[in-house]
Amino acid sequence: MKLAIINPNSTESMTKKCEEVALKFKNPNTQVWASNPTNTPKSIEGHFDEVKSLMGLMNEIKKAKEWGADAYVIACFDDPGLEGARELVDGPVIGICEAAMHMTSIVSSSFSVVTTLNRAIPIIEELSYKYGMDKFCRKVRAADIPVLSLEDGTCNAMEKIESEILKAVKEDNCEAIILGCAGMADLTIELSKRCNIPVIDGVLCAIKMAESMVGAKLMTSKINAYAYPIEK
């Protein structure tokens, strides 16, 4: 199968990080195509950044379709443009927040999300409600880390996230942790060991979900909601 991973922001190092996760854990017969627009915000931190990223994201979806992608992962935890992308293509389009919450709800009866900044909290809370995951989501927490600081290594990210995870375990009575940013995709194994709790990354969840859906020959319905856009 051909899997497209699209980072909606324009930071290539974050795209590379997502690609490295895919190459490490993918099935042997999966080809990976990772990309990002060049004309979108360097990080997506809030509603305005989401809106600014959408046309660049849709253009990358179109490029991936031309490449022959069988499935698409939108590698931003806000899941921007998910429904619009599903109108453009036949194959499954998966958001990393959506994938992480659904998978985590199977391996635990509750979870908390540790994200970057406080402004991301209401967006993720709304997504948990939208996906029917609010009954599993104990709390959304912020580790006070700007997204780009995850890339330049200036913020002691591992220690800050670990501290927030330990607070969540104690205060939220949760059974698993979801990391709420694609830029945290490389931290899960070490944090799981340090904190003695499953720490789950949405990028990997979305990759494995995409492979499973293609293997099951599941396609995006083109009746009503996700019908192809009407050309104007």
Short mmCIF file of N, CA and C in Angstrom, two decimals, residues 34-190:
data_model
loop_
_atom_site.label_atom_id
_atom_site.label_comp_id
_atom_site.label_asym_id
_atom_site.label_seq_id
_atom_site.Cartn_x
_atom_site.Cartn_y
_atom_site.Cartn_z
N ALA A 34 5.83 11.44 2.79
CA ALA A 34 5.60 12.45 3.82
C ALA A 34 5.86 13.83 3.25
N SER A 35 4.97 14.77 3.53
CA SER A 35 5.13 16.11 2.96
C SER A 35 4.51 17.16 3.87
N ASN A 36 4.82 18.40 3.57
CA ASN A 36 4.17 19.55 4.21
C ASN A 36 4.09 20.69 3.22
N PRO A 37 3.11 21.57 3.37
CA PRO A 37 3.08 22.77 2.53
C PRO A 37 4.25 23.67 2.89
N THR A 38 4.55 24.61 2.02
CA THR A 38 5.61 25.59 2.31
C THR A 38 5.05 26.97 2.63
N ASN A 39 3.74 27.13 2.49
CA ASN A 39 3.14 28.46 2.64
C ASN A 39 2.15 28.51 3.79
N THR A 40 2.35 27.67 4.79
CA THR A 40 1.46 27.63 5.95
C THR A 40 2.24 28.03 7.21
N PRO A 41 1.56 28.26 8.34
CA PRO A 41 2.30 28.61 9.56
C PRO A 41 3.34 27.55 9.93
N LYS A 42 4.41 27.98 10.58
CA LYS A 42 5.46 27.05 11.00
C LYS A 42 4.96 26.11 12.10
N SER A 43 3.95 26.52 12.81
CA SER A 43 3.30 25.65 13.79
C SER A 43 1.82 26.00 13.81
N ILE A 44 1.00 25.04 14.21
CA ILE A 44 -0.44 25.28 14.29
C ILE A 44 -0.81 25.32 15.77
N GLU A 45 -1.06 26.53 16.24
CA GLU A 45 -1.35 26.77 17.65
C GLU A 45 -2.59 27.65 17.76
N GLY A 46 -3.74 27.04 17.54
CA GLY A 46 -4.97 27.79 17.65
C GLY A 46 -5.79 27.78 16.37
N HIS A 47 -7.00 28.32 16.47
CA HIS A 47 -7.95 28.26 15.37
C HIS A 47 -7.47 29.03 14.13
N PHE A 48 -6.86 30.19 14.33
CA PHE A 48 -6.44 31.01 13.19
C PHE A 48 -5.36 30.29 12.38
N ASP A 49 -4.41 29.68 13.08
CA ASP A 49 -3.37 28.90 12.38
C ASP A 49 -3.99 27.75 11.59
N GLU A 50 -4.99 27.11 12.18
CA GLU A 50 -5.68 26.03 11.47
C GLU A 50 -6.25 26.53 10.14
N VAL A 51 -6.96 27.65 10.21
CA VAL A 51 -7.59 28.19 9.00
C VAL A 51 -6.53 28.52 7.95
N LYS A 52 -5.42 29.12 8.38
CA LYS A 52 -4.36 29.49 7.45
C LYS A 52 -3.70 28.27 6.80
N SER A 53 -3.80 27.12 7.44
CA SER A 53 -3.13 25.92 6.93
C SER A 53 -3.97 25.14 5.92
N LEU A 54 -5.27 25.44 5.82
CA LEU A 54 -6.17 24.51 5.14
C LEU A 54 -5.93 24.37 3.64
N MET A 55 -5.74 25.46 2.93
CA MET A 55 -5.57 25.32 1.48
C MET A 55 -4.25 24.63 1.14
N GLY A 56 -3.20 24.94 1.90
CA GLY A 56 -1.94 24.23 1.70
C GLY A 56 -2.08 22.75 1.97
N LEU A 57 -2.82 22.42 3.02
CA LEU A 57 -3.09 21.01 3.35
C LEU A 57 -3.84 20.33 2.21
N MET A 58 -4.89 20.97 1.69
CA MET A 58 -5.68 20.36 0.62
C MET A 58 -4.84 20.16 -0.64
N ASN A 59 -3.94 21.08 -0.91
CA ASN A 59 -3.07 20.92 -2.07
C ASN A 59 -2.14 19.72 -1.90
N GLU A 60 -1.67 19.49 -0.68
CA GLU A 60 -0.82 18.32 -0.43
C GLU A 60 -1.63 17.02 -0.54
N ILE A 61 -2.89 17.06 -0.13
CA ILE A 61 -3.76 15.90 -0.30
C ILE A 61 -3.90 15.57 -1.78
N LYS A 62 -4.07 16.61 -2.61
CA LYS A 62 -4.20 16.40 -4.06
C LYS A 62 -2.91 15.81 -4.64
N LYS A 63 -1.77 16.29 -4.19
CA LYS A 63 -0.49 15.75 -4.66
C LYS A 63 -0.35 14.28 -4.26
N ALA A 64 -0.75 13.97 -3.04
CA ALA A 64 -0.66 12.58 -2.58
C ALA A 64 -1.59 11.68 -3.39
N LYS A 65 -2.75 12.20 -3.74
CA LYS A 65 -3.67 11.43 -4.58
C LYS A 65 -3.04 11.14 -5.93
N GLU A 66 -2.38 12.13 -6.52
CA GLU A 66 -1.70 11.94 -7.80
C GLU A 66 -0.58 10.91 -7.67
N TRP A 67 0.08 10.86 -6.54
CA TRP A 67 1.12 9.87 -6.27
C TRP A 67 0.54 8.45 -6.22
N GLY A 68 -0.75 8.37 -5.93
CA GLY A 68 -1.42 7.07 -5.85
C GLY A 68 -1.65 6.57 -4.44
N ALA A 69 -1.74 7.50 -3.48
CA ALA A 69 -1.93 7.11 -2.08
C ALA A 69 -3.20 6.28 -1.89
N ASP A 70 -3.09 5.26 -1.06
CA ASP A 70 -4.24 4.45 -0.68
C ASP A 70 -4.90 4.98 0.59
N ALA A 71 -4.14 5.69 1.43
CA ALA A 71 -4.66 6.25 2.68
C ALA A 71 -3.84 7.48 3.04
N TYR A 72 -4.42 8.32 3.89
CA TYR A 72 -3.83 9.62 4.19
C TYR A 72 -3.90 9.86 5.70
N VAL A 73 -2.80 10.34 6.27
CA VAL A 73 -2.76 10.73 7.67
C VAL A 73 -2.51 12.23 7.74
N ILE A 74 -3.37 12.96 8.46
CA ILE A 74 -3.16 14.39 8.71
C ILE A 74 -2.46 14.52 10.05
N ALA A 75 -1.19 14.88 10.02
CA ALA A 75 -0.32 14.82 11.19
C ALA A 75 -0.34 16.12 11.98
N CYS A 76 -1.49 16.46 12.50
CA CYS A 76 -1.66 17.58 13.43
C CYS A 76 -2.74 17.19 14.40
N PHE A 77 -2.51 17.39 15.69
CA PHE A 77 -3.44 16.86 16.69
C PHE A 77 -4.78 17.59 16.72
N ASP A 78 -4.86 18.77 16.09
CA ASP A 78 -6.14 19.47 15.99
C ASP A 78 -7.03 18.87 14.91
N ASP A 79 -6.50 17.92 14.14
CA ASP A 79 -7.23 17.29 13.02
C ASP A 79 -7.83 18.32 12.07
N PRO A 80 -7.04 19.31 11.62
CA PRO A 80 -7.60 20.34 10.72
C PRO A 80 -7.94 19.76 9.36
N GLY A 81 -9.02 20.24 8.78
CA GLY A 81 -9.36 19.90 7.41
C GLY A 81 -9.75 18.45 7.16
N LEU A 82 -10.05 17.72 8.20
CA LEU A 82 -10.30 16.28 8.06
C LEU A 82 -11.46 15.99 7.13
N GLU A 83 -12.58 16.66 7.35
CA GLU A 83 -13.78 16.40 6.55
C GLU A 83 -13.59 16.86 5.10
N GLY A 84 -12.94 18.02 4.92
CA GLY A 84 -12.69 18.50 3.56
C GLY A 84 -11.81 17.54 2.79
N ALA A 85 -10.78 17.02 3.44
CA ALA A 85 -9.89 16.06 2.77
C ALA A 85 -10.63 14.79 2.38
N ARG A 86 -11.56 14.38 3.21
CA ARG A 86 -12.33 13.17 2.89
C ARG A 86 -13.21 13.36 1.65
N GLU A 87 -13.59 14.59 1.37
CA GLU A 87 -14.34 14.84 0.14
C GLU A 87 -13.46 14.69 -1.10
N LEU A 88 -12.17 14.93 -0.97
CA LEU A 88 -11.28 14.96 -2.12
C LEU A 88 -10.84 13.58 -2.60
N VAL A 89 -10.84 12.59 -1.71
CA VAL A 89 -10.21 11.31 -2.04
C VAL A 89 -11.10 10.13 -1.68
N ASP A 90 -10.77 8.99 -2.26
CA ASP A 90 -11.51 7.75 -1.97
C ASP A 90 -10.98 7.02 -0.75
N GLY A 91 -9.67 7.03 -0.58
CA GLY A 91 -9.06 6.27 0.50
C GLY A 91 -9.33 6.88 1.86
N PRO A 92 -9.12 6.11 2.94
CA PRO A 92 -9.33 6.63 4.29
C PRO A 92 -8.44 7.83 4.59
N VAL A 93 -9.00 8.83 5.24
CA VAL A 93 -8.25 9.99 5.73
C VAL A 93 -8.39 10.00 7.25
N ILE A 94 -7.27 9.95 7.94
CA ILE A 94 -7.29 9.74 9.38
C ILE A 94 -6.58 10.88 10.08
N GLY A 95 -7.21 11.43 11.11
CA GLY A 95 -6.60 12.44 11.96
C GLY A 95 -5.91 11.78 13.13
N ILE A 96 -4.81 12.36 13.59
CA ILE A 96 -4.05 11.69 14.64
C ILE A 96 -4.72 11.78 16.01
N CYS A 97 -5.50 12.83 16.26
CA CYS A 97 -6.28 12.88 17.50
C CYS A 97 -7.36 11.81 17.48
N GLU A 98 -8.09 11.75 16.39
CA GLU A 98 -9.15 10.77 16.23
C GLU A 98 -8.61 9.35 16.42
N ALA A 99 -7.50 9.03 15.76
CA ALA A 99 -6.93 7.69 15.84
C ALA A 99 -6.45 7.37 17.26
N ALA A 100 -5.76 8.32 17.88
CA ALA A 100 -5.23 8.07 19.22
C ALA A 100 -6.33 7.82 20.24
N MET A 101 -7.39 8.64 20.18
CA MET A 101 -8.46 8.48 21.17
C MET A 101 -9.18 7.15 20.99
N HIS A 102 -9.46 6.78 19.76
CA HIS A 102 -10.16 5.51 19.53
C HIS A 102 -9.30 4.32 19.94
N MET A 103 -8.04 4.31 19.57
CA MET A 103 -7.18 3.18 19.93
C MET A 103 -6.97 3.10 21.44
N THR A 104 -6.77 4.26 22.07
CA THR A 104 -6.52 4.26 23.51
C THR A 104 -7.74 3.78 24.28
N SER A 105 -8.93 4.07 23.78
CA SER A 105 -10.15 3.63 24.46
C SER A 105 -10.31 2.11 24.43
N ILE A 106 -9.57 1.44 23.56
CA ILE A 106 -9.62 -0.02 23.50
C ILE A 106 -8.67 -0.65 24.51
N VAL A 107 -7.54 -0.01 24.77
CA VAL A 107 -6.56 -0.60 25.67
C VAL A 107 -6.63 -0.02 27.08
N SER A 108 -7.51 0.95 27.32
CA SER A 108 -7.69 1.50 28.66
C SER A 108 -9.11 2.03 28.78
N SER A 109 -9.59 2.13 30.00
CA SER A 109 -10.95 2.63 30.20
C SER A 109 -10.98 4.14 30.41
N SER A 110 -9.80 4.77 30.46
CA SER A 110 -9.75 6.22 30.61
C SER A 110 -8.37 6.72 30.19
N PHE A 111 -8.32 7.98 29.79
CA PHE A 111 -7.04 8.58 29.43
C PHE A 111 -7.08 10.07 29.70
N SER A 112 -5.89 10.65 29.83
CA SER A 112 -5.73 12.11 29.81
C SER A 112 -4.82 12.45 28.64
N VAL A 113 -4.97 13.66 28.13
CA VAL A 113 -4.16 14.14 27.02
C VAL A 113 -3.19 15.19 27.56
N VAL A 114 -1.92 15.06 27.19
CA VAL A 114 -0.92 16.08 27.51
C VAL A 114 -0.50 16.74 26.21
N THR A 115 -0.83 18.03 26.09
CA THR A 115 -0.55 18.77 24.87
C THR A 115 0.48 19.86 25.13
N THR A 116 0.58 20.82 24.23
CA THR A 116 1.63 21.83 24.29
C THR A 116 1.23 23.04 25.14
N LEU A 117 0.33 23.87 24.62
CA LEU A 117 -0.04 25.12 25.27
C LEU A 117 -1.49 25.11 25.72
N ASN A 118 -1.82 25.98 26.67
CA ASN A 118 -3.18 26.05 27.20
C ASN A 118 -4.22 26.32 26.12
N ARG A 119 -3.87 27.08 25.09
CA ARG A 119 -4.84 27.44 24.06
C ARG A 119 -5.29 26.21 23.27
N ALA A 120 -4.53 25.12 23.32
CA ALA A 120 -4.92 23.89 22.63
C ALA A 120 -5.97 23.09 23.40
N ILE A 121 -6.11 23.37 24.69
CA ILE A 121 -6.99 22.55 25.53
C ILE A 121 -8.44 22.55 25.04
N PRO A 122 -9.09 23.72 24.82
CA PRO A 122 -10.48 23.69 24.39
C PRO A 122 -10.68 23.03 23.03
N ILE A 123 -9.70 23.14 22.14
CA ILE A 123 -9.81 22.49 20.83
C ILE A 123 -9.85 20.98 20.99
N ILE A 124 -8.96 20.45 21.82
CA ILE A 124 -8.90 19.00 22.02
C ILE A 124 -10.12 18.52 22.82
N GLU A 125 -10.57 19.30 23.78
CA GLU A 125 -11.78 18.93 24.51
C GLU A 125 -12.97 18.81 23.55
N GLU A 126 -13.08 19.76 22.62
CA GLU A 126 -14.16 19.73 21.65
C GLU A 126 -14.05 18.51 20.74
N LEU A 127 -12.83 18.15 20.34
CA LEU A 127 -12.64 16.95 19.52
C LEU A 127 -13.04 15.69 20.27
N SER A 128 -12.73 15.62 21.56
CA SER A 128 -13.10 14.43 22.33
C SER A 128 -14.62 14.27 22.38
N TYR A 129 -15.32 15.40 22.47
CA TYR A 129 -16.79 15.37 22.44
C TYR A 129 -17.29 14.96 21.06
N LYS A 130 -16.70 15.55 20.02
CA LYS A 130 -17.10 15.25 18.64
C LYS A 130 -16.93 13.76 18.33
N TYR A 131 -15.85 13.16 18.80
CA TYR A 131 -15.57 11.76 18.49
C TYR A 131 -16.25 10.79 19.46
N GLY A 132 -17.03 11.32 20.41
CA GLY A 132 -17.68 10.45 21.39
C GLY A 132 -16.72 9.89 22.41
N MET A 133 -15.58 10.55 22.58
CA MET A 133 -14.54 10.06 23.49
C MET A 133 -14.53 10.80 24.82
N ASP A 134 -15.45 11.76 25.02
CA ASP A 134 -15.44 12.52 26.26
C ASP A 134 -15.71 11.65 27.48
N LYS A 135 -16.38 10.50 27.29
CA LYS A 135 -16.62 9.60 28.43
C LYS A 135 -15.35 8.88 28.86
N PHE A 136 -14.34 8.84 27.99
CA PHE A 136 -13.05 8.23 28.33
C PHE A 136 -12.02 9.27 28.75
N CYS A 137 -12.16 10.50 28.25
CA CYS A 137 -11.15 11.54 28.46
C CYS A 137 -11.31 12.18 29.83
N ARG A 138 -10.36 11.91 30.72
CA ARG A 138 -10.43 12.47 32.07
C ARG A 138 -10.11 13.97 32.07
N LYS A 139 -9.06 14.34 31.33
CA LYS A 139 -8.65 15.74 31.33
C LYS A 139 -7.69 15.99 30.18
N VAL A 140 -7.70 17.23 29.66
CA VAL A 140 -6.69 17.68 28.71
C VAL A 140 -5.78 18.66 29.44
N ARG A 141 -4.48 18.38 29.41
CA ARG A 141 -3.50 19.16 30.15
C ARG A 141 -2.48 19.76 29.19
N ALA A 142 -1.87 20.87 29.59
CA ALA A 142 -0.83 21.50 28.78
C ALA A 142 0.47 21.50 29.57
N ALA A 143 1.57 21.18 28.87
CA ALA A 143 2.89 21.16 29.50
C ALA A 143 3.63 22.48 29.32
N ASP A 144 2.95 23.49 28.77
CA ASP A 144 3.53 24.82 28.57
C ASP A 144 4.78 24.77 27.69
N ILE A 145 4.61 24.14 26.51
CA ILE A 145 5.71 24.00 25.56
C ILE A 145 5.25 24.52 24.21
N PRO A 146 5.82 25.60 23.69
CA PRO A 146 5.51 26.00 22.31
C PRO A 146 5.89 24.89 21.34
N VAL A 147 5.08 24.70 20.31
CA VAL A 147 5.30 23.59 19.39
C VAL A 147 6.71 23.61 18.80
N LEU A 148 7.19 24.76 18.38
CA LEU A 148 8.50 24.83 17.73
C LEU A 148 9.64 24.53 18.70
N SER A 149 9.40 24.67 20.00
CA SER A 149 10.43 24.32 20.98
C SER A 149 10.68 22.82 21.03
N LEU A 150 9.69 22.04 20.59
CA LEU A 150 9.89 20.60 20.50
C LEU A 150 10.92 20.27 19.42
N GLU A 151 11.05 21.15 18.44
CA GLU A 151 11.97 20.90 17.33
C GLU A 151 13.38 21.42 17.62
N ASP A 152 13.50 22.51 18.37
CA ASP A 152 14.84 23.08 18.57
C ASP A 152 15.50 22.63 19.87
N GLY A 153 14.75 21.86 20.68
CA GLY A 153 15.34 21.28 21.88
C GLY A 153 15.67 22.26 22.98
N THR A 154 14.97 23.40 23.03
CA THR A 154 15.32 24.44 24.00
C THR A 154 14.43 24.44 25.24
N CYS A 155 13.50 23.50 25.36
CA CYS A 155 12.47 23.66 26.40
C CYS A 155 12.42 22.53 27.43
N ASN A 156 13.41 21.63 27.44
CA ASN A 156 13.36 20.48 28.36
C ASN A 156 12.03 19.74 28.23
N ALA A 157 11.66 19.44 27.00
CA ALA A 157 10.34 18.87 26.73
C ALA A 157 10.10 17.58 27.48
N MET A 158 11.07 16.67 27.45
CA MET A 158 10.87 15.38 28.09
C MET A 158 10.52 15.55 29.57
N GLU A 159 11.25 16.39 30.26
CA GLU A 159 11.02 16.59 31.69
C GLU A 159 9.69 17.26 31.97
N LYS A 160 9.32 18.25 31.16
CA LYS A 160 8.04 18.94 31.37
C LYS A 160 6.86 18.00 31.11
N ILE A 161 6.96 17.22 30.05
CA ILE A 161 5.86 16.30 29.73
C ILE A 161 5.77 15.20 30.78
N GLU A 162 6.93 14.70 31.21
CA GLU A 162 6.94 13.68 32.27
C GLU A 162 6.27 14.20 33.53
N SER A 163 6.58 15.42 33.92
CA SER A 163 5.97 16.01 35.11
C SER A 163 4.46 16.09 34.98
N GLU A 164 3.97 16.49 33.80
CA GLU A 164 2.53 16.61 33.60
C GLU A 164 1.87 15.24 33.58
N ILE A 165 2.56 14.24 33.03
CA ILE A 165 2.01 12.87 33.03
C ILE A 165 1.85 12.37 34.46
N LEU A 166 2.87 12.59 35.29
CA LEU A 166 2.80 12.10 36.67
C LEU A 166 1.68 12.80 37.44
N LYS A 167 1.45 14.09 37.16
CA LYS A 167 0.31 14.78 37.77
C LYS A 167 -1.00 14.16 37.31
N ALA A 168 -1.09 13.83 36.02
CA ALA A 168 -2.32 13.24 35.48
C ALA A 168 -2.61 11.89 36.13
N VAL A 169 -1.58 11.08 36.30
CA VAL A 169 -1.77 9.77 36.93
C VAL A 169 -2.31 9.94 38.34
N LYS A 170 -1.76 10.89 39.08
CA LYS A 170 -2.14 11.11 40.47
C LYS A 170 -3.49 11.79 40.60
N GLU A 171 -3.73 12.82 39.80
CA GLU A 171 -4.90 13.67 39.99
C GLU A 171 -6.10 13.26 39.15
N ASP A 172 -5.86 12.68 37.97
CA ASP A 172 -6.96 12.36 37.06
C ASP A 172 -7.43 10.93 37.18
N ASN A 173 -6.63 10.07 37.83
CA ASN A 173 -6.94 8.64 37.94
C ASN A 173 -7.13 8.02 36.55
N CYS A 174 -6.26 8.40 35.62
CA CYS A 174 -6.35 7.88 34.26
C CYS A 174 -5.49 6.64 34.10
N GLU A 175 -5.78 5.86 33.07
CA GLU A 175 -5.06 4.60 32.84
C GLU A 175 -4.10 4.67 31.66
N ALA A 176 -4.13 5.75 30.89
CA ALA A 176 -3.22 5.93 29.76
C ALA A 176 -3.09 7.42 29.49
N ILE A 177 -2.04 7.77 28.76
CA ILE A 177 -1.77 9.15 28.39
C ILE A 177 -1.65 9.23 26.87
N ILE A 178 -2.29 10.22 26.28
CA ILE A 178 -2.11 10.52 24.86
C ILE A 178 -1.31 11.81 24.77
N LEU A 179 -0.27 11.80 23.93
CA LEU A 179 0.50 13.02 23.69
C LEU A 179 -0.17 13.82 22.58
N GLY A 180 -0.52 15.06 22.88
CA GLY A 180 -1.37 15.84 22.00
C GLY A 180 -0.64 16.75 21.06
N CYS A 181 0.38 16.23 20.36
CA CYS A 181 1.08 17.02 19.34
C CYS A 181 1.93 16.07 18.51
N ALA A 182 1.90 16.24 17.19
CA ALA A 182 2.72 15.39 16.33
C ALA A 182 4.20 15.55 16.62
N GLY A 183 4.60 16.71 17.12
CA GLY A 183 6.00 16.95 17.45
C GLY A 183 6.50 16.16 18.63
N MET A 184 5.60 15.47 19.34
CA MET A 184 5.99 14.62 20.47
C MET A 184 6.11 13.15 20.08
N ALA A 185 6.01 12.86 18.79
CA ALA A 185 5.90 11.48 18.32
C ALA A 185 7.08 10.60 18.70
N ASP A 186 8.23 11.19 18.95
CA ASP A 186 9.42 10.41 19.26
C ASP A 186 9.65 10.18 20.75
N LEU A 187 8.71 10.60 21.59
CA LEU A 187 8.92 10.56 23.04
C LEU A 187 8.19 9.43 23.75
N THR A 188 7.33 8.71 23.06
CA THR A 188 6.41 7.81 23.75
C THR A 188 7.09 6.65 24.47
N ILE A 189 8.04 6.01 23.83
CA ILE A 189 8.66 4.81 24.43
C ILE A 189 9.38 5.17 25.72
N GLU A 190 10.18 6.23 25.69
CA GLU A 190 10.91 6.63 26.89
C GLU A 190 9.97 7.08 28.00
#
